[in-house]
Amino acid sequence: MSLGFEVGGLKRLIVGQRIPSHLAHRERFGKSTGLAILSSDALSSVAYATEEILRTLLVAGTASLWLVTPIGCVIAGLMLVIGFSYRQTILAYPNGGGAYRVAGENIGVIPGLIAAAALLLDYVLTVAVSIAAGVAAITSAFPESHLDTVQLALGFLALIMIGNLRGIRESGRIFSLPTFLFLGSMGALLVVGAYKALAGQIVPIEAPSAAFVPQEAASLSIFLVLRAFSNGCTALTGIEAISNGVPAFKPPEARNAVITLLIMIACAVTCFMGVTLLAHSYHVIPAPEETVISQLSRAIFGGRGLLYFVTQAATTMILVLAANTAFADFPRLASIVARDRFLPRQFANQGDRLAFSNGIVMLSLLAGVLLVAFHGDTHALIPLYMLGVFVSFTLSQAGMVLKASRERKRGWRIAALVNGLGAVLTAIVLVVVTVTKFDARNTLSTPVTSNSERASGETSAAGRAVNCALADPSTRAWPSTHLML
């Protein structure tokens, strides 16, 4: 038996049998599969976006954490505007390409390439951040396990790569269940949490043993609030994914993509605002060894029981599989750019399973390098995140304004207004994100202390005051809270 035959047999075992090109139409997906594959990034962002806001605000002390609610409302509003804007993009460009096509055709070749480069970079970071966050959910559920986060992250990365090399339809079957399990578990968490809040049964969560508490609380400046807002804007990532993958839907492609986009926006806004309001109501304080979702699940479901572990398992799966959105869009966008001869032509080639295999493998390699370089730490990767996606948001919506004003079709004024508003808002967010990320290292250097350090008495007067509040949840300096539905 030749070596080539053995390698070929191993490839068939891992990837599957070759699919003839004339059966390519069977590899397209419907709305439910499209929601699972292309929306997992946007839906999973709720698992860590609220936590990023809280971590930033905590620099100014626990009394500043009430700002998580108004910041969350602004982000949710921005999510709705961007979602409606991308609805216009899908209808105008049913052949896909998203921001690359919009900017390239309406602004210029260079802006189009900038949008493409920004999106490709963002997809690499999406894979790294999503898998790292999924591993963090596992370590939160099993804090005594001492798992090697990098090895675990690379293992998940390899599984997702293999799943996508098997083709769109096959990956859809594999990855659909975790998405709907996450939506179901989040629905249960929000319903039970809201019921307890309305019934007056909320018991503030006791601070974890290593909560992020500043030794000396910084002043609550506008800059700090803006940085909390910029970190929370991770909730907006993934909204553009459906516009890039319109050709992957079954006919009518644009209509199915628009319906999927609207469902995704509704689910993402509901989950994000639900988690934000519950985190405020339950007085959640972020900690390195336990995520905000884990703390909420433990408080709402009454400890580490069955529902808690189901929620943690679903969160882990959606966070890891959020990377699948990037695996669906990175290779497709790279193939479009390669057909325009701005990337090597190999990215335009489809493999035996009619997937863009070269793009999938390249994405896996780049994300693996990031995971190793940053030791699989979500919070170390977040500062690199979001810049690319907001560049593409701004260019895409600006291009749609120019397109609408040039063609002047029926309803063009409304379309131009919506896209113009989206372009202005995302440009402002891009500036805020850029400025705050550059100064993030200085802000993050604010000293923090854990409960174990506090026990040794090595804290300042400000730290001791905060510690007293943490020791007795009923005495924390929180404003009166209400769960608004």
Tab-separated table of C-alpha atoms in Angstrom:
chain	number	residue	atom	x	y	z
A	1	MET	CA	0.000	0.000	0.000
A	2	SER	CA	1.537	3.332	-1.100
A	3	LEU	CA	2.030	6.307	1.163
A	4	GLY	CA	-0.134	8.439	-1.123
A	5	PHE	CA	-3.012	5.974	-0.841
A	6	GLU	CA	-2.735	5.976	2.966
A	7	VAL	CA	-2.701	9.793	3.083
A	8	GLY	CA	-5.689	9.912	0.757
A	9	GLY	CA	-7.563	7.437	2.933
A	10	LEU	CA	-6.831	9.470	6.069
A	11	LYS	CA	-8.023	12.619	4.300
A	12	ARG	CA	-11.295	10.930	3.307
A	13	LEU	CA	-11.773	9.742	6.891
A	14	ILE	CA	-11.299	13.221	8.350
A	15	VAL	CA	-12.805	15.426	5.643
A	16	GLY	CA	-15.220	13.037	3.915
A	17	GLN	CA	-15.878	11.910	0.355
A	18	ARG	CA	-15.464	14.325	-2.524
A	19	ILE	CA	-18.589	16.277	-3.564
A	20	PRO	CA	-19.089	16.825	-7.340
A	21	SER	CA	-19.290	20.477	-8.406
A	22	HIS	CA	-22.742	20.019	-9.989
A	23	LEU	CA	-24.120	19.284	-6.495
A	24	ALA	CA	-22.909	22.608	-5.092
A	25	HIS	CA	-26.492	23.888	-4.747
A	26	ARG	CA	-27.131	21.199	-2.127
A	27	GLU	CA	-24.456	22.726	0.089
A	28	ARG	CA	-26.445	25.924	0.636
A	29	PHE	CA	-28.279	26.449	3.902
A	30	GLY	CA	-31.676	27.732	5.022
A	31	LYS	CA	-32.567	30.320	7.645
A	32	SER	CA	-32.174	28.097	10.719
A	33	THR	CA	-28.783	26.743	9.640
A	34	GLY	CA	-27.712	30.218	8.540
A	35	LEU	CA	-28.635	31.567	11.974
A	36	ALA	CA	-26.499	28.885	13.610
A	37	ILE	CA	-23.475	29.334	11.341
A	38	LEU	CA	-23.422	33.088	10.642
A	39	SER	CA	-24.948	34.440	13.865
A	40	SER	CA	-22.972	32.567	16.506
A	41	ASP	CA	-20.391	35.378	16.735
A	42	ALA	CA	-22.977	38.108	17.342
A	43	LEU	CA	-25.008	35.957	19.744
A	44	SER	CA	-21.983	34.823	21.726
A	45	SER	CA	-20.799	38.382	22.349
A	46	VAL	CA	-23.387	38.728	25.129
A	47	ALA	CA	-21.367	36.221	27.134
A	48	TYR	CA	-18.504	38.681	27.659
A	49	ALA	CA	-19.567	42.166	26.490
A	50	THR	CA	-21.274	43.058	29.792
A	51	GLU	CA	-18.289	41.701	31.712
A	52	GLU	CA	-15.906	43.949	29.772
A	53	ILE	CA	-17.999	47.001	30.721
A	54	LEU	CA	-18.021	46.015	34.406
A	55	ARG	CA	-14.278	45.300	34.490
A	56	THR	CA	-13.556	48.784	33.164
A	57	LEU	CA	-15.993	50.617	35.444
A	58	LEU	CA	-14.676	48.794	38.514
A	59	VAL	CA	-11.458	50.817	38.241
A	60	ALA	CA	-13.523	53.685	39.719
A	61	GLY	CA	-14.936	51.474	42.489
A	62	THR	CA	-18.139	49.487	42.939
A	63	ALA	CA	-20.282	52.643	43.188
A	64	SER	CA	-19.694	53.247	39.464
A	65	LEU	CA	-21.018	49.869	38.312
A	66	TRP	CA	-24.592	51.179	37.930
A	67	LEU	CA	-23.423	52.813	34.683
A	68	VAL	CA	-23.461	49.378	33.038
A	69	THR	CA	-27.201	49.845	32.347
A	70	PRO	CA	-27.129	53.183	30.446
A	71	ILE	CA	-23.990	52.115	28.576
A	72	GLY	CA	-25.738	48.880	27.632
A	73	CYS	CA	-28.791	50.786	26.369
A	74	VAL	CA	-26.629	52.947	24.091
A	75	ILE	CA	-24.883	49.858	22.693
A	76	ALA	CA	-28.228	48.106	22.125
A	77	GLY	CA	-29.530	51.139	20.212
A	78	LEU	CA	-26.395	51.193	18.079
A	79	MET	CA	-26.882	47.484	17.403
A	80	LEU	CA	-30.365	48.154	16.028
A	81	VAL	CA	-29.151	50.969	13.750
A	82	ILE	CA	-26.279	48.895	12.327
A	83	GLY	CA	-28.546	45.882	11.863
A	84	PHE	CA	-31.098	47.904	9.887
A	85	SER	CA	-28.295	49.402	7.803
A	86	TYR	CA	-26.931	45.971	6.882
A	87	ARG	CA	-30.431	44.975	5.827
A	88	GLN	CA	-30.088	47.611	3.108
A	89	THR	CA	-26.655	46.250	2.184
A	90	ILE	CA	-27.944	42.696	1.737
A	91	LEU	CA	-30.775	43.834	-0.554
A	92	ALA	CA	-28.428	46.019	-2.622
A	93	TYR	CA	-25.602	43.434	-2.866
A	94	PRO	CA	-27.153	39.949	-2.939
A	95	ASN	CA	-23.936	38.456	-4.336
A	96	GLY	CA	-22.121	38.995	-1.039
A	97	GLY	CA	-18.847	40.708	-0.324
A	98	GLY	CA	-20.357	43.075	2.237
A	99	ALA	CA	-18.232	46.089	3.097
A	100	TYR	CA	-15.584	45.162	0.503
A	101	ARG	CA	-18.041	45.373	-2.381
A	102	VAL	CA	-19.923	48.400	-1.030
A	103	ALA	CA	-16.814	50.487	-0.350
A	104	GLY	CA	-15.028	49.349	-3.501
A	105	GLU	CA	-17.869	50.212	-5.865
A	106	ASN	CA	-19.018	53.450	-4.231
A	107	ILE	CA	-15.952	55.017	-2.603
A	108	GLY	CA	-12.951	53.544	-4.393
A	109	VAL	CA	-10.671	50.524	-4.754
A	110	ILE	CA	-8.383	51.478	-1.860
A	111	PRO	CA	-11.239	51.981	0.657
A	112	GLY	CA	-12.641	48.636	-0.501
A	113	LEU	CA	-9.323	46.903	0.152
A	114	ILE	CA	-9.059	48.627	3.541
A	115	ALA	CA	-12.514	47.278	4.427
A	116	ALA	CA	-11.544	43.778	3.268
A	117	ALA	CA	-8.258	43.825	5.197
A	118	ALA	CA	-10.028	45.092	8.316
A	119	LEU	CA	-12.631	42.327	8.096
A	120	LEU	CA	-10.089	39.566	7.465
A	121	LEU	CA	-8.070	40.725	10.472
A	122	ASP	CA	-11.233	40.914	12.556
A	123	TYR	CA	-12.157	37.342	11.619
A	124	VAL	CA	-8.767	36.088	12.821
A	125	LEU	CA	-9.283	37.886	16.131
A	126	THR	CA	-12.856	36.590	16.336
A	127	VAL	CA	-11.598	33.017	16.260
A	128	ALA	CA	-8.948	33.658	18.911
A	129	VAL	CA	-11.213	35.668	21.253
A	130	SER	CA	-14.187	33.304	20.923
A	131	ILE	CA	-12.207	30.162	21.658
A	132	ALA	CA	-10.350	31.826	24.540
A	133	ALA	CA	-13.688	32.960	26.025
A	134	GLY	CA	-15.098	29.449	25.653
A	135	VAL	CA	-12.134	28.005	27.536
A	136	ALA	CA	-12.693	30.652	30.250
A	137	ALA	CA	-16.264	29.386	30.654
A	138	ILE	CA	-14.939	25.863	31.243
A	139	THR	CA	-12.415	27.004	33.849
A	140	SER	CA	-15.196	28.994	35.582
A	141	ALA	CA	-17.318	25.860	35.933
A	142	PHE	CA	-14.352	23.776	37.135
A	143	PRO	CA	-12.069	26.237	38.960
A	144	GLU	CA	-10.045	23.489	40.669
A	145	SER	CA	-9.215	21.606	37.466
A	146	HIS	CA	-6.049	23.617	36.569
A	147	LEU	CA	-6.569	22.973	32.843
A	148	ASP	CA	-3.953	24.091	30.324
A	149	THR	CA	-5.913	26.841	28.572
A	150	VAL	CA	-3.647	27.048	25.503
A	151	GLN	CA	-3.755	23.323	24.766
A	152	LEU	CA	-7.511	23.252	25.274
A	153	ALA	CA	-7.957	26.266	22.980
A	154	LEU	CA	-5.808	24.721	20.241
A	155	GLY	CA	-7.806	21.493	20.525
A	156	PHE	CA	-11.078	23.371	19.969
A	157	LEU	CA	-9.500	25.242	17.065
A	158	ALA	CA	-8.510	21.973	15.381
A	159	LEU	CA	-12.027	20.528	15.799
A	160	ILE	CA	-13.675	23.600	14.249
A	161	MET	CA	-11.210	23.596	11.364
A	162	ILE	CA	-11.969	19.942	10.581
A	163	GLY	CA	-15.709	20.555	10.850
A	164	ASN	CA	-15.503	23.369	8.284
A	165	LEU	CA	-13.249	21.409	5.928
A	166	ARG	CA	-16.104	18.904	5.685
A	167	GLY	CA	-18.256	21.512	3.906
A	168	ILE	CA	-20.996	24.041	4.679
A	169	ARG	CA	-23.882	21.604	5.057
A	170	GLU	CA	-21.891	19.224	7.240
A	171	SER	CA	-20.641	22.025	9.505
A	172	GLY	CA	-24.211	23.313	9.735
A	173	ARG	CA	-25.381	19.959	11.098
A	174	ILE	CA	-22.535	19.883	13.605
A	175	PHE	CA	-22.846	23.455	14.875
A	176	SER	CA	-26.617	24.128	14.840
A	177	LEU	CA	-27.510	22.405	18.128
A	178	PRO	CA	-25.123	24.420	20.362
A	179	THR	CA	-26.515	27.723	19.033
A	180	PHE	CA	-30.126	26.831	19.819
A	181	LEU	CA	-29.117	25.278	23.153
A	182	PHE	CA	-27.456	28.586	24.083
A	183	LEU	CA	-30.536	30.588	23.102
A	184	GLY	CA	-32.719	28.242	25.153
A	185	SER	CA	-30.482	28.378	28.233
A	186	MET	CA	-30.165	32.165	27.999
A	187	GLY	CA	-33.939	32.426	27.685
A	188	ALA	CA	-34.358	30.364	30.850
A	189	LEU	CA	-31.741	32.465	32.663
A	190	LEU	CA	-33.436	35.734	31.700
A	191	VAL	CA	-36.977	34.552	32.466
A	192	VAL	CA	-36.115	33.097	35.889
A	193	GLY	CA	-33.896	36.072	36.729
A	194	ALA	CA	-36.591	38.564	35.720
A	195	TYR	CA	-39.214	36.669	37.739
A	196	LYS	CA	-37.045	36.751	40.873
A	197	ALA	CA	-36.357	40.447	40.335
A	198	LEU	CA	-40.057	41.301	39.976
A	199	ALA	CA	-40.929	39.089	42.936
A	200	GLY	CA	-38.312	40.796	45.125
A	201	GLN	CA	-36.328	37.577	45.566
A	202	ILE	CA	-32.958	38.932	44.470
A	203	VAL	CA	-30.066	38.123	46.767
A	204	PRO	CA	-26.903	40.089	45.806
A	205	ILE	CA	-24.081	37.819	44.719
A	206	GLU	CA	-21.233	37.513	47.199
A	207	ALA	CA	-17.965	38.671	45.697
A	208	PRO	CA	-15.771	35.819	44.432
A	209	SER	CA	-12.537	35.129	46.274
A	210	ALA	CA	-10.470	37.058	43.749
A	211	ALA	CA	-12.763	39.842	42.607
A	212	PHE	CA	-11.155	42.763	40.770
A	213	VAL	CA	-11.225	45.446	43.444
A	214	PRO	CA	-9.015	48.545	43.126
A	215	GLN	CA	-6.713	49.309	46.030
A	216	GLU	CA	-7.314	52.981	45.357
A	217	ALA	CA	-10.435	53.777	43.357
A	218	ALA	CA	-9.779	56.065	40.412
A	219	SER	CA	-12.036	58.997	39.654
A	220	LEU	CA	-14.991	58.316	37.384
A	221	SER	CA	-13.914	60.323	34.359
A	222	ILE	CA	-15.575	60.691	30.975
A	223	PHE	CA	-12.598	58.878	29.497
A	224	LEU	CA	-13.188	55.869	31.753
A	225	VAL	CA	-16.874	55.763	30.783
A	226	LEU	CA	-15.921	55.959	27.104
A	227	ARG	CA	-13.455	53.116	27.533
A	228	ALA	CA	-16.151	51.021	29.222
A	229	PHE	CA	-18.417	51.811	26.277
A	230	SER	CA	-15.740	50.884	23.744
A	231	ASN	CA	-15.067	47.551	25.477
A	232	GLY	CA	-18.794	46.835	25.597
A	233	CYS	CA	-19.007	47.391	21.847
A	234	THR	CA	-17.692	43.847	21.444
A	235	ALA	CA	-21.437	43.092	21.500
A	236	LEU	CA	-21.625	44.596	17.993
A	237	THR	CA	-19.127	42.245	16.400
A	238	GLY	CA	-20.555	39.679	14.020
A	239	ILE	CA	-23.476	41.779	12.757
A	240	GLU	CA	-21.809	42.109	9.345
A	241	ALA	CA	-21.314	38.362	8.868
A	242	ILE	CA	-24.608	37.644	7.102
A	243	SER	CA	-24.021	40.371	4.496
A	244	ASN	CA	-20.758	38.670	3.521
A	245	GLY	CA	-22.334	35.227	3.143
A	246	VAL	CA	-25.567	35.957	1.227
A	247	PRO	CA	-24.690	33.574	-1.679
A	248	ALA	CA	-24.495	30.662	0.780
A	249	PHE	CA	-28.268	30.837	1.443
A	250	LYS	CA	-30.883	28.890	-0.478
A	251	PRO	CA	-32.958	30.901	-2.988
A	252	PRO	CA	-34.263	33.543	-2.615
A	253	GLU	CA	-30.877	34.342	-1.120
A	254	ALA	CA	-31.369	37.998	-0.192
A	255	ARG	CA	-34.779	37.451	1.401
A	256	ASN	CA	-33.574	34.511	3.508
A	257	ALA	CA	-30.466	36.467	4.552
A	258	VAL	CA	-32.533	39.507	5.610
A	259	ILE	CA	-34.912	37.382	7.701
A	260	THR	CA	-31.951	35.656	9.365
A	261	LEU	CA	-30.334	39.039	10.075
A	262	LEU	CA	-33.480	40.405	11.742
A	263	ILE	CA	-33.849	37.279	13.907
A	264	MET	CA	-30.199	37.538	14.902
A	265	ILE	CA	-30.506	41.220	15.869
A	266	ALA	CA	-33.624	40.553	17.962
A	267	CYS	CA	-31.957	37.666	19.829
A	268	ALA	CA	-28.670	39.530	20.347
A	269	VAL	CA	-30.311	42.705	21.708
A	270	THR	CA	-32.590	40.707	24.025
A	271	CYS	CA	-29.776	38.574	25.425
A	272	PHE	CA	-27.316	41.450	25.812
A	273	MET	CA	-29.747	43.777	27.574
A	274	GLY	CA	-31.090	40.923	29.684
A	275	VAL	CA	-27.631	39.982	30.952
A	276	THR	CA	-26.765	43.648	31.530
A	277	LEU	CA	-29.910	44.364	33.569
A	278	LEU	CA	-29.503	41.178	35.610
A	279	ALA	CA	-25.823	41.914	36.279
A	280	HIS	CA	-26.885	45.314	37.608
A	281	SER	CA	-29.734	43.913	39.691
A	282	TYR	CA	-27.659	41.096	41.209
A	283	HIS	CA	-24.683	43.398	41.909
A	284	VAL	CA	-22.250	41.245	39.940
A	285	ILE	CA	-18.548	42.036	40.380
A	286	PRO	CA	-16.195	40.591	37.708
A	287	ALA	CA	-13.543	38.169	38.892
A	288	PRO	CA	-10.640	36.412	37.133
A	289	GLU	CA	-11.711	32.887	38.098
A	290	GLU	CA	-15.438	33.169	37.312
A	291	THR	CA	-17.261	34.865	34.457
A	292	VAL	CA	-20.291	37.131	34.853
A	293	ILE	CA	-22.555	34.542	33.176
A	294	SER	CA	-21.331	31.910	35.637
A	295	GLN	CA	-22.053	34.177	38.627
A	296	LEU	CA	-25.532	34.997	37.340
A	297	SER	CA	-26.334	31.336	36.632
A	298	ARG	CA	-25.154	30.342	40.093
A	299	ALA	CA	-27.295	33.023	41.758
A	300	ILE	CA	-30.427	32.626	39.624
A	301	PHE	CA	-30.486	28.828	39.464
A	302	GLY	CA	-29.557	28.382	43.126
A	303	GLY	CA	-25.998	27.099	42.981
A	304	ARG	CA	-24.038	24.751	40.751
A	305	GLY	CA	-26.904	22.453	39.840
A	306	LEU	CA	-28.099	20.925	36.573
A	307	LEU	CA	-29.380	24.181	35.048
A	308	TYR	CA	-26.140	25.927	35.976
A	309	PHE	CA	-23.992	23.342	34.193
A	310	VAL	CA	-26.316	23.266	31.169
A	311	THR	CA	-25.966	27.054	30.869
A	312	GLN	CA	-22.196	26.896	31.256
A	313	ALA	CA	-21.933	24.076	28.716
A	314	ALA	CA	-24.117	26.006	26.245
A	315	THR	CA	-22.076	29.184	26.820
A	316	THR	CA	-18.828	27.311	26.263
A	317	MET	CA	-20.107	25.796	23.042
A	318	ILE	CA	-21.492	29.048	21.607
A	319	LEU	CA	-18.297	30.906	22.496
A	320	VAL	CA	-16.119	28.302	20.850
A	321	LEU	CA	-18.445	27.964	17.874
A	322	ALA	CA	-18.653	31.746	17.461
A	323	ALA	CA	-15.369	31.167	15.719
A	324	ASN	CA	-17.410	29.270	13.130
A	325	THR	CA	-18.844	32.564	11.851
A	326	ALA	CA	-15.312	33.623	10.973
A	327	PHE	CA	-14.648	30.226	9.392
A	328	ALA	CA	-17.711	30.743	7.200
A	329	ASP	CA	-16.863	34.323	6.164
A	330	PHE	CA	-13.044	34.582	6.110
A	331	PRO	CA	-12.582	31.980	3.335
A	332	ARG	CA	-15.517	33.336	1.296
A	333	LEU	CA	-14.332	36.963	1.523
A	334	ALA	CA	-10.752	35.914	0.755
A	335	SER	CA	-12.023	34.055	-2.334
A	336	ILE	CA	-13.866	37.175	-3.564
A	337	VAL	CA	-10.767	39.337	-3.073
A	338	ALA	CA	-8.628	36.649	-4.751
A	339	ARG	CA	-10.941	36.598	-7.793
A	340	ASP	CA	-10.311	40.340	-8.053
A	341	ARG	CA	-6.570	39.481	-8.022
A	342	PHE	CA	-5.732	41.230	-4.770
A	343	LEU	CA	-4.894	37.940	-2.960
A	344	PRO	CA	-3.192	34.756	-4.226
A	345	ARG	CA	-5.541	32.852	-6.553
A	346	GLN	CA	-5.282	29.748	-4.342
A	347	PHE	CA	-7.773	31.376	-1.950
A	348	ALA	CA	-10.415	31.215	-4.707
A	349	ASN	CA	-10.063	27.450	-5.130
A	350	GLN	CA	-12.631	25.120	-3.570
A	351	GLY	CA	-11.597	21.832	-1.982
A	352	ASP	CA	-13.046	18.353	-2.379
A	353	ARG	CA	-15.999	19.260	-0.135
A	354	LEU	CA	-16.642	22.523	-2.035
A	355	ALA	CA	-15.300	24.589	0.875
A	356	PHE	CA	-12.570	27.208	0.441
A	357	SER	CA	-10.032	24.957	2.123
A	358	ASN	CA	-6.969	27.197	1.766
A	359	GLY	CA	-8.743	30.053	3.526
A	360	ILE	CA	-9.896	27.751	6.314
A	361	VAL	CA	-6.381	26.425	6.933
A	362	MET	CA	-4.826	29.917	6.801
A	363	LEU	CA	-7.382	31.259	9.288
A	364	SER	CA	-6.643	28.354	11.647
A	365	LEU	CA	-2.900	28.965	11.526
A	366	LEU	CA	-3.186	32.701	12.199
A	367	ALA	CA	-5.647	32.227	15.080
A	368	GLY	CA	-3.439	29.504	16.565
A	369	VAL	CA	-0.462	31.875	16.595
A	370	LEU	CA	-2.524	34.470	18.494
A	371	LEU	CA	-3.768	31.935	21.037
A	372	VAL	CA	-0.218	30.792	21.776
A	373	ALA	CA	1.235	34.320	21.806
A	374	PHE	CA	-1.408	35.626	24.255
A	375	HIS	CA	-1.621	32.409	26.304
A	376	GLY	CA	-5.323	31.978	25.516
A	377	ASP	CA	-6.256	35.022	27.631
A	378	THR	CA	-9.520	36.651	26.495
A	379	HIS	CA	-8.825	39.984	28.210
A	380	ALA	CA	-5.355	40.232	26.648
A	381	LEU	CA	-6.878	39.741	23.185
A	382	ILE	CA	-9.829	42.154	23.607
A	383	PRO	CA	-7.701	45.352	23.182
A	384	LEU	CA	-6.797	44.145	19.674
A	385	TYR	CA	-10.419	43.445	18.884
A	386	MET	CA	-13.143	45.580	17.256
A	387	LEU	CA	-10.992	48.092	15.366
A	388	GLY	CA	-11.281	46.135	12.135
A	389	VAL	CA	-15.011	45.588	12.323
A	390	PHE	CA	-15.754	49.271	13.004
A	391	VAL	CA	-13.599	50.335	10.062
A	392	SER	CA	-15.699	48.061	7.851
A	393	PHE	CA	-18.948	49.271	9.466
A	394	THR	CA	-18.111	52.899	8.696
A	395	LEU	CA	-16.900	52.336	5.136
A	396	SER	CA	-19.829	50.077	4.288
A	397	GLN	CA	-22.483	52.478	5.501
A	398	ALA	CA	-20.780	55.515	3.955
A	399	GLY	CA	-20.702	53.638	0.658
A	400	MET	CA	-24.420	52.851	0.948
A	401	VAL	CA	-25.173	56.571	1.452
A	402	LEU	CA	-23.312	57.403	-1.772
A	403	LYS	CA	-25.064	54.588	-3.627
A	404	ALA	CA	-28.531	55.702	-2.500
A	405	SER	CA	-27.903	59.372	-3.323
A	406	ARG	CA	-26.514	58.462	-6.761
A	407	GLU	CA	-29.237	56.002	-7.858
A	408	ARG	CA	-32.160	57.797	-6.157
A	409	LYS	CA	-34.520	54.844	-6.248
A	410	ARG	CA	-37.835	54.806	-4.433
A	411	GLY	CA	-37.289	55.386	-0.700
A	412	TRP	CA	-33.681	56.444	-1.221
A	413	ARG	CA	-33.916	59.288	1.298
A	414	ILE	CA	-34.857	56.943	4.139
A	415	ALA	CA	-32.126	54.502	3.117
A	416	ALA	CA	-29.556	57.321	2.975
A	417	LEU	CA	-30.692	58.656	6.342
A	418	VAL	CA	-30.435	55.270	8.066
A	419	ASN	CA	-27.062	54.432	6.550
A	420	GLY	CA	-25.798	57.978	7.148
A	421	LEU	CA	-26.766	57.781	10.811
A	422	GLY	CA	-25.077	54.402	11.067
A	423	ALA	CA	-21.927	55.713	9.383
A	424	VAL	CA	-21.682	58.686	11.752
A	425	LEU	CA	-22.298	56.593	14.858
A	426	THR	CA	-19.829	53.860	13.922
A	427	ALA	CA	-17.215	56.482	12.960
A	428	ILE	CA	-17.597	58.049	16.412
A	429	VAL	CA	-17.297	54.615	18.035
A	430	LEU	CA	-14.213	53.899	15.914
A	431	VAL	CA	-12.540	57.066	17.195
A	432	VAL	CA	-13.504	56.241	20.794
A	433	VAL	CA	-12.290	52.656	20.458
A	434	THR	CA	-9.004	53.738	18.853
A	435	VAL	CA	-8.234	56.411	21.460
A	436	THR	CA	-9.206	54.287	24.446
A	437	LYS	CA	-7.350	51.213	23.199
A	438	PHE	CA	-4.135	53.200	22.835
A	439	ASP	CA	-4.433	54.303	26.472
A	440	ALA	CA	-5.743	50.957	27.729
A	441	ARG	CA	-2.387	49.834	29.085
A	442	ASN	CA	-2.163	52.866	31.372
A	443	THR	CA	-5.695	52.330	32.702
A	444	LEU	CA	-5.248	48.613	33.179
A	445	SER	CA	-2.183	49.272	35.305
A	446	THR	CA	-4.447	50.442	38.137
A	447	PRO	CA	-3.634	48.129	41.068
A	448	VAL	CA	-6.239	45.576	42.048
A	449	THR	CA	-6.408	43.167	44.907
A	450	SER	CA	-8.131	39.873	45.562
A	451	ASN	CA	-9.920	38.734	48.716
A	452	SER	CA	-6.876	36.666	49.684
A	453	GLU	CA	-4.683	39.765	49.513
A	454	ARG	CA	-7.224	41.750	51.471
A	455	ALA	CA	-7.091	39.172	54.248
A	456	SER	CA	-3.437	40.008	54.771
A	457	GLY	CA	-4.343	43.624	55.464
A	458	GLU	CA	-2.160	44.953	52.620
A	459	THR	CA	-4.720	47.436	51.336
A	460	SER	CA	-5.163	51.164	51.497
A	461	ALA	CA	-7.984	52.976	53.238
A	462	ALA	CA	-9.951	53.102	49.999
A	463	GLY	CA	-9.395	49.397	49.486
A	464	ARG	CA	-10.528	48.596	53.035
A	465	ALA	CA	-13.697	50.603	52.518
A	466	VAL	CA	-14.494	48.622	49.397
A	467	ASN	CA	-13.649	45.377	51.156
A	468	CYS	CA	-16.152	46.104	53.914
A	469	ALA	CA	-18.838	46.567	51.304
A	470	LEU	CA	-17.837	43.310	49.642
A	471	ALA	CA	-17.859	41.400	52.883
A	472	ASP	CA	-21.515	42.303	53.399
A	473	PRO	CA	-23.408	42.475	50.097
A	474	SER	CA	-26.242	44.411	51.697
A	475	THR	CA	-23.900	47.346	52.432
A	476	ARG	CA	-22.461	47.789	48.955
A	477	ALA	CA	-22.594	51.302	47.582
A	478	TRP	CA	-25.085	50.548	44.840
A	479	PRO	CA	-27.876	52.918	43.849
A	480	SER	CA	-31.390	51.590	44.217
A	481	THR	CA	-31.916	49.119	41.377
A	482	HIS	CA	-34.878	48.111	39.305
A	483	LEU	CA	-35.123	45.510	36.568
A	484	MET	CA	-36.739	47.278	33.629
A	485	LEU	CA	-38.513	44.976	31.162
